[in-house]
mmCIF file of C-alpha atoms in Angstrom:
data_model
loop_
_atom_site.group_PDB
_atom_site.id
_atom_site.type_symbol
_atom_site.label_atom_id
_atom_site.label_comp_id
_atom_site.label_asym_id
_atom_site.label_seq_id
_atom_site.Cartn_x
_atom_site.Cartn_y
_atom_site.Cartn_z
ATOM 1 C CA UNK H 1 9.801 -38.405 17.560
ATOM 2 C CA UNK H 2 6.187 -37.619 18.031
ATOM 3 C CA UNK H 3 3.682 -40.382 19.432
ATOM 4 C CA UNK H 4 3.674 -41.502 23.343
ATOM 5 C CA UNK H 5 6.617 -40.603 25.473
ATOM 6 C CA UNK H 6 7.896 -43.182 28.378
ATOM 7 C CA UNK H 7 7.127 -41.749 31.630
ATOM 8 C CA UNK H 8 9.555 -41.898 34.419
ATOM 9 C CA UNK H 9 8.383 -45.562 36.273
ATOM 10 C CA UNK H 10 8.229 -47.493 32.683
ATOM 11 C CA UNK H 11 4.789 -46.869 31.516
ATOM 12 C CA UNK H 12 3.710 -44.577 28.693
ATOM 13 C CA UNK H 13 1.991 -41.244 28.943
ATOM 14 C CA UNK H 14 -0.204 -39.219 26.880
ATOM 15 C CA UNK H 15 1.136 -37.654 23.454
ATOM 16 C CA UNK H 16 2.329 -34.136 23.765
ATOM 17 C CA UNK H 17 -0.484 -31.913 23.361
ATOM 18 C CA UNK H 18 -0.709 -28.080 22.178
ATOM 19 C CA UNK H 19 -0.761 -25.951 24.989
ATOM 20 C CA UNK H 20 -3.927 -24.234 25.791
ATOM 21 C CA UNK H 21 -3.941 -20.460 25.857
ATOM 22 C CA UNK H 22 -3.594 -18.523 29.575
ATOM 23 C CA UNK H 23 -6.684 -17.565 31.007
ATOM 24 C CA UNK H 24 -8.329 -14.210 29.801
ATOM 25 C CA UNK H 25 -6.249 -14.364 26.862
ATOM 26 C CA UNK H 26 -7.841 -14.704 23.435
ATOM 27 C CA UNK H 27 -6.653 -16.481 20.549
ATOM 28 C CA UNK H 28 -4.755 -15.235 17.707
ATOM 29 C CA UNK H 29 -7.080 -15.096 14.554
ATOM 30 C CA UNK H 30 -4.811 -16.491 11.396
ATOM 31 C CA UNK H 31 -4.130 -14.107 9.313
ATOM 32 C CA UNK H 32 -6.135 -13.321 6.184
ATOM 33 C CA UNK H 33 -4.089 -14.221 2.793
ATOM 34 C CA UNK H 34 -5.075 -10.954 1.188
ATOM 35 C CA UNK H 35 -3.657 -9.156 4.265
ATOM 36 C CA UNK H 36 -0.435 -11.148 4.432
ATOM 37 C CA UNK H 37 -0.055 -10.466 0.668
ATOM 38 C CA UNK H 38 -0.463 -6.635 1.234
ATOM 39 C CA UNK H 39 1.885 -6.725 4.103
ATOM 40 C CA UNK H 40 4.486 -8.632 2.101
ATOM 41 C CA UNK H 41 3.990 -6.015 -0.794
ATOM 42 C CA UNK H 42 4.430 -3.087 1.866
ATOM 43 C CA UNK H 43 0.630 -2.075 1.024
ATOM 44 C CA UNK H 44 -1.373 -0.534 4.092
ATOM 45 C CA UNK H 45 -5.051 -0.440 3.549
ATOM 46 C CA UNK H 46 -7.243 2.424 4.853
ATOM 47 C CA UNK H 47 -9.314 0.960 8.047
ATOM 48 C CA UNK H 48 -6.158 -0.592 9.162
ATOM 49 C CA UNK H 49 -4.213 0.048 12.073
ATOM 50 C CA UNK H 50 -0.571 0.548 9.769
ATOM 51 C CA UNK H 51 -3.133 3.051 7.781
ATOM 52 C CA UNK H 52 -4.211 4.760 10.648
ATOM 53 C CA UNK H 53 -0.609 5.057 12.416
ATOM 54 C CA UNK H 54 0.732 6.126 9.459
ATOM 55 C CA UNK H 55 -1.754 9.282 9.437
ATOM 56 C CA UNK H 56 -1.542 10.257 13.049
ATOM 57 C CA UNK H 57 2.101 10.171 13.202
ATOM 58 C CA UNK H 58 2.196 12.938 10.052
ATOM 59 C CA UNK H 59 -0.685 14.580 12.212
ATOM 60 C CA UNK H 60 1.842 14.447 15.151
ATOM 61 C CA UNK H 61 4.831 16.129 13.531
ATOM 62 C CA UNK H 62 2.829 18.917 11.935
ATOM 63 C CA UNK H 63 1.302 19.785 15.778
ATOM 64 C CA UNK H 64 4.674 19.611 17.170
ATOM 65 C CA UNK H 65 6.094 22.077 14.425
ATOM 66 C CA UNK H 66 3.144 24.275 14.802
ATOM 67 C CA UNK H 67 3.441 24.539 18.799
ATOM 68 C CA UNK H 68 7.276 24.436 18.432
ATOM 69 C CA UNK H 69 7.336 27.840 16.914
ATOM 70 C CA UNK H 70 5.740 29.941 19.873
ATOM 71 C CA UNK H 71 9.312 28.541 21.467
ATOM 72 C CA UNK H 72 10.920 30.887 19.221
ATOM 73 C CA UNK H 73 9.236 33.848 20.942
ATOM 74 C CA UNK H 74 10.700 34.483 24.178
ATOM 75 C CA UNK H 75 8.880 36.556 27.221
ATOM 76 C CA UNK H 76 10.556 39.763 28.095
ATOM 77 C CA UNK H 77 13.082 39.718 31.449
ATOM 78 C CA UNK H 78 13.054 43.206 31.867
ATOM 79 C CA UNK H 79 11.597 45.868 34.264
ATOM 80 C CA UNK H 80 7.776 46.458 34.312
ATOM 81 C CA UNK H 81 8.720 50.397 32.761
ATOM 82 C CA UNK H 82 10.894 48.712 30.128
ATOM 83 C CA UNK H 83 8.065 46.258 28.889
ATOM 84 C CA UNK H 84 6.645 48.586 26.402
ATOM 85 C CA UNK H 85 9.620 48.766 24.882
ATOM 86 C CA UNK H 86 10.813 45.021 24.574
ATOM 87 C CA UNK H 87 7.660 43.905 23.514
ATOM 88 C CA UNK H 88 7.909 46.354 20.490
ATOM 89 C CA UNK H 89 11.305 44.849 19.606
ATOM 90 C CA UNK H 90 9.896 41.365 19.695
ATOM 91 C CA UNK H 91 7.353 42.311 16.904
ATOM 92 C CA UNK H 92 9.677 40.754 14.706
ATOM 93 C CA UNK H 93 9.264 37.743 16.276
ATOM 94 C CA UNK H 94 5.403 37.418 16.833
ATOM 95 C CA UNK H 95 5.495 38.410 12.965
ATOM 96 C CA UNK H 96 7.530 35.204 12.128
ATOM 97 C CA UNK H 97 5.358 33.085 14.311
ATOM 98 C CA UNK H 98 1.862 34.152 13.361
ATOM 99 C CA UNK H 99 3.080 33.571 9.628
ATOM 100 C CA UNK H 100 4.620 30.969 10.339
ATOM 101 C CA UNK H 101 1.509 29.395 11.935
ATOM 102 C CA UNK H 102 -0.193 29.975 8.947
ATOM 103 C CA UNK H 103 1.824 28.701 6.062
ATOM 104 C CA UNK H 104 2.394 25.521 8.438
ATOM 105 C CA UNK H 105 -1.432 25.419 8.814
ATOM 106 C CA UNK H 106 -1.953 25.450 5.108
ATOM 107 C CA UNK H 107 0.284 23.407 4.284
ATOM 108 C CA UNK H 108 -1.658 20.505 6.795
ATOM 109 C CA UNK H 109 -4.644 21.069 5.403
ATOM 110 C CA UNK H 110 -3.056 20.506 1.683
ATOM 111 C CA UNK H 111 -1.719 17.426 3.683
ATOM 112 C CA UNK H 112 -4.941 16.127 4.852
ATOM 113 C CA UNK H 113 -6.779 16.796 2.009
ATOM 114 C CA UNK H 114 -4.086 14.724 -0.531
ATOM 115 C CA UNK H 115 -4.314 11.666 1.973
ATOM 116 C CA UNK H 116 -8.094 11.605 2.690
ATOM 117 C CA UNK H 117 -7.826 10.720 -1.124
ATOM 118 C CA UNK H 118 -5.806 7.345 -0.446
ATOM 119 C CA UNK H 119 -7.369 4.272 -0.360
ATOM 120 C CA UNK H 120 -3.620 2.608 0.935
ATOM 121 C CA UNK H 121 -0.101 3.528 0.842
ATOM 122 C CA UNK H 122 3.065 1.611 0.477
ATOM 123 C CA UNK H 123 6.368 1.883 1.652
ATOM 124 C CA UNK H 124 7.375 4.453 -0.774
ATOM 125 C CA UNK H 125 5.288 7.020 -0.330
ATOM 126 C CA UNK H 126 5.841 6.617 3.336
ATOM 127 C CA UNK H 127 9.218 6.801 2.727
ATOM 128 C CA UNK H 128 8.424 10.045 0.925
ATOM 129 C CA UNK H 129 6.435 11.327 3.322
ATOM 130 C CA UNK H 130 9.215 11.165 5.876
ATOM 131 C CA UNK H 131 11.142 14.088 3.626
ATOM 132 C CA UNK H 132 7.942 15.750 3.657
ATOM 133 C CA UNK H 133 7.939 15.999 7.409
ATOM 134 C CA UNK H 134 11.520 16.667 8.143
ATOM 135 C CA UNK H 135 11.014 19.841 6.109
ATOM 136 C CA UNK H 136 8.004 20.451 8.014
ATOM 137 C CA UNK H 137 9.988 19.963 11.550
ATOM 138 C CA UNK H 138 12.881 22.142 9.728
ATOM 139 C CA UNK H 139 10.147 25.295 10.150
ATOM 140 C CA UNK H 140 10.779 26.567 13.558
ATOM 141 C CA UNK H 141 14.679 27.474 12.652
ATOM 142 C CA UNK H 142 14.354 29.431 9.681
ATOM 143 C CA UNK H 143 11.394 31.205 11.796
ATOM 144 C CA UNK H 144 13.529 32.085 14.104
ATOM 145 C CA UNK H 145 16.201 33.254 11.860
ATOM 146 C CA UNK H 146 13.804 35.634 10.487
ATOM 147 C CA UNK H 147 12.910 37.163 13.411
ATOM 148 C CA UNK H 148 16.156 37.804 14.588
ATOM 149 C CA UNK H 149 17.351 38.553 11.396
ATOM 150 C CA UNK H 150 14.523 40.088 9.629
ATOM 151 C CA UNK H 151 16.246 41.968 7.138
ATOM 152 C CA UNK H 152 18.730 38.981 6.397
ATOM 153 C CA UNK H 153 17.920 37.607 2.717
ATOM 154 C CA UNK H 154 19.156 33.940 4.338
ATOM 155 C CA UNK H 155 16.136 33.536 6.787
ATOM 156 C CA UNK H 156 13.799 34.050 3.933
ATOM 157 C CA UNK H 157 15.405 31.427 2.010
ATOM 158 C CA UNK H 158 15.738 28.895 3.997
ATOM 159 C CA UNK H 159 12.146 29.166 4.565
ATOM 160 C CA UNK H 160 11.330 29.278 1.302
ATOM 161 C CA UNK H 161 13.840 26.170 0.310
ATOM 162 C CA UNK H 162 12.340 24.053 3.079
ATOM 163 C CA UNK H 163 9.035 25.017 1.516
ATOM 164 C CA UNK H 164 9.705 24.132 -1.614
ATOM 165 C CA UNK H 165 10.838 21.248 -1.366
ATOM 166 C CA UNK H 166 8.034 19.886 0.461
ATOM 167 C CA UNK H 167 6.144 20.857 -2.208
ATOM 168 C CA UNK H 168 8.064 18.888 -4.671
ATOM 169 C CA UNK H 169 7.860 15.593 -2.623
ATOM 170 C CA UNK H 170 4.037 16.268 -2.397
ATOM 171 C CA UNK H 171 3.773 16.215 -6.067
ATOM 172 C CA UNK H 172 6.153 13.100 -6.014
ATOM 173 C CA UNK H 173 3.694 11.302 -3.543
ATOM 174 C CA UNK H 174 0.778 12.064 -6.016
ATOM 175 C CA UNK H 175 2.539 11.026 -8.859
ATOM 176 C CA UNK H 176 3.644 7.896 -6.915
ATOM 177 C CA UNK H 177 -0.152 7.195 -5.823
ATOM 178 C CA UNK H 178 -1.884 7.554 -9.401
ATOM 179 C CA UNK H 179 0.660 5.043 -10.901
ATOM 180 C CA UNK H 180 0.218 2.319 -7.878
ATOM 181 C CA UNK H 181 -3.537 2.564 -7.657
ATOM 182 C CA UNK H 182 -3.540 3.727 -4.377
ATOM 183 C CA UNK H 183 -6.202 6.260 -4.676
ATOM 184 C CA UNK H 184 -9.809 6.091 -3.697
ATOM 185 C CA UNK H 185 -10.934 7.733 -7.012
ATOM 186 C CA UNK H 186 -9.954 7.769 -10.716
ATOM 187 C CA UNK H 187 -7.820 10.648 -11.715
ATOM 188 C CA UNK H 188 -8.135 11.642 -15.082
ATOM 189 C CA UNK H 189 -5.380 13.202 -16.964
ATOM 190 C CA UNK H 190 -6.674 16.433 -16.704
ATOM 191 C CA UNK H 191 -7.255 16.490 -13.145
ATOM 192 C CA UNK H 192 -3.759 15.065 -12.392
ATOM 193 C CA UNK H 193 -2.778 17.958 -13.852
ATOM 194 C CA UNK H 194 -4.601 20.574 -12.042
ATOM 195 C CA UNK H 195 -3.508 18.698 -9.227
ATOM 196 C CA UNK H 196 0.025 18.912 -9.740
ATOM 197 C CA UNK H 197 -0.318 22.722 -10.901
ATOM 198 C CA UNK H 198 -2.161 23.414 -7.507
ATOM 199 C CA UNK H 199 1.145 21.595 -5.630
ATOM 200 C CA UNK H 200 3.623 23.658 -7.268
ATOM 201 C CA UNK H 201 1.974 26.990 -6.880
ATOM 202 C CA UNK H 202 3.581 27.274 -3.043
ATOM 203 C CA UNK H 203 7.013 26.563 -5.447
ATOM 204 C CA UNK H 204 6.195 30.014 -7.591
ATOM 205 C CA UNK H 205 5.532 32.124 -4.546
ATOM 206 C CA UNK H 206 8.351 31.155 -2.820
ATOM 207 C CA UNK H 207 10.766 32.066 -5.983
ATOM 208 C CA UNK H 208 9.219 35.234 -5.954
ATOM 209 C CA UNK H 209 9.144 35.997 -2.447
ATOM 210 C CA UNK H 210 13.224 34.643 -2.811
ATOM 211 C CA UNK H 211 13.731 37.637 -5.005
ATOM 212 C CA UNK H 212 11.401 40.049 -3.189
ATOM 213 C CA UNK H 213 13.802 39.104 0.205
ATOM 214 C CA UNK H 214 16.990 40.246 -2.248
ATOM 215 C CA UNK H 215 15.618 43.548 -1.846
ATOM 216 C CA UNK H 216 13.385 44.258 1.141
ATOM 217 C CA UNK H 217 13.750 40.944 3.244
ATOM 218 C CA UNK H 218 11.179 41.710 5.383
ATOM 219 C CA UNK H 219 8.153 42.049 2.993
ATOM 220 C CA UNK H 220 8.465 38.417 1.842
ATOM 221 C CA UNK H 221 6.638 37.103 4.205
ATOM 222 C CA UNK H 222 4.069 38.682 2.814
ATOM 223 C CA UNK H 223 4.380 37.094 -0.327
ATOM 224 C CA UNK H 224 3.805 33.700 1.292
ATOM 225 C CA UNK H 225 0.621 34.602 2.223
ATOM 226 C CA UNK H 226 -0.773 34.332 -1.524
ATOM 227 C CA UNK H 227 -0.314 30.720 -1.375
ATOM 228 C CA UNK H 228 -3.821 30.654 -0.284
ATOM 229 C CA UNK H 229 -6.011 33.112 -2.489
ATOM 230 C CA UNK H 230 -3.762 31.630 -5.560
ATOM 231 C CA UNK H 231 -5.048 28.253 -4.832
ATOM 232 C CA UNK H 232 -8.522 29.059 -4.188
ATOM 233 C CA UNK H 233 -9.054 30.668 -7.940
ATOM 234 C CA UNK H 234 -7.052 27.848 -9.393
ATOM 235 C CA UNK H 235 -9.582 25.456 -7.290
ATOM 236 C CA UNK H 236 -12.313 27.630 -9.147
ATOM 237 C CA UNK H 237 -11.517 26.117 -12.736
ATOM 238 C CA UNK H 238 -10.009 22.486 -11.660
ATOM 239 C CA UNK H 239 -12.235 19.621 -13.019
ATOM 240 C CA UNK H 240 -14.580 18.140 -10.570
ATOM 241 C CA UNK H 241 -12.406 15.085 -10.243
ATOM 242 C CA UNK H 242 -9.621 17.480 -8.921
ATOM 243 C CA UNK H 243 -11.926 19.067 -6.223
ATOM 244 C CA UNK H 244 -11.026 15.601 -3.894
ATOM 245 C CA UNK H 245 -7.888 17.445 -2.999
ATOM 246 C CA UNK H 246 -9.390 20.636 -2.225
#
């Protein structure tokens, strides 16, 4: 049990010792206690590498989306007299995708700008953030739909479900953030507000462009484009403490 050893011809031999690392191989550093205790708590600090894989993978899912729906647009096997013509059926299409592009594009940027506010997140807003994406991911199928089916009501509102929804869990995440602590900034209560409005205006003008698809299916799209302007006169009037998330 410990101690010297008895060597194969009778004698006695050194006590075991630690093994010395390989060569080229550098030491593990211990651990800092403040880290273990965040790990243990499922906290992930900004500057570390949990942090930072935790960002690029969202980054990831939102490029893949985004490139994903130009699959949805297919090129033309037709005669070079007929190309005129198929190309002007596929407008549809194109349609979907550019808008598409763009409501996807916003809603990274709304992304971005909500998690360049974190100074750590836990397990649960990861968590949440993985409904977040899958709704994201969802994109390209309803964008097809539509431009098959452009005057289908059901392409428009399985967009705008999808949508919503992602909206929701992004006002879940804040609310989940201001009560842990994990942002970089204070929030006062009026700010969290504006904040929260701001996140639920995509949830209005989807509604509306729900009903607008009820009648003429293929203006709603349309309607998805004043997620932007909306949010940029709301941003006008938000307290300064708001402004972090754009």
């Amino acid at each position: 049990m410990g101690g010297s050893r008895p060597s194969g011809r009778g004698g006695l031999v050194e006590p075991d010792q630690p093994e010395a690392p390989a060569a080229g191989v550098e030491p593990v550093e211990p651990a800092d206690p403040a880290d273990l205790a965040d790990l243990t708590a499922g906290v992930h600090r900004r500057g570390t590498e949990e942090f930072s894989r935790f960002t690029g993978f969202s980054d990831g899912v939102f490029g893949f989306a985004m490139t994903l729906l130009i699959s949805t647009v297919a090129v033309p096997a037709v005669a070079a007299r007929e190309l005129g013509d198929a190309l002007r059926d596929q407008v549809p299409d194109l349609l979907a995708f550019f808008v598409s592009f763009a409501v996807i594009g916003f809603y990274w940027l709304s992304h971005h700008r909500m998690f360049a506010a974190f100074g750590a997140v836990t397990t649960r807003v990861m968590r949440l953030n993985l409904v977040y994406l899958v709704l994201i991911a969802f994109l390209p199928f309803p964008t097809a739909l539509f431009g098959r089916y452009t005057e289908e009501p059901i392409s428009v509102l399985l967009y705008a479900v999808a949508l919503s929804g992602a909206s929701l869990v992004e006002v879940m995440i804040l609310r989940e953030a201001r009560r842990d602590g994990l942002l970089r900034v204070a929030l006062p209560d009026d700010a969290y507000r504006a904040v929260l409005v701001a996140a639920l205006v995509p949830v209005g003008v989807f509604a509306v462009s729900a009903l607008v698809a009820l009648v003429a299916a293929g203006w709603a799209p349309f309607v998805w484009l004043l997620i932007a302007p909306v949010e940029a006169l709301l941003g006008r009037r938000q307290p300064a403490a708001a402004r972090i998330f754009g």
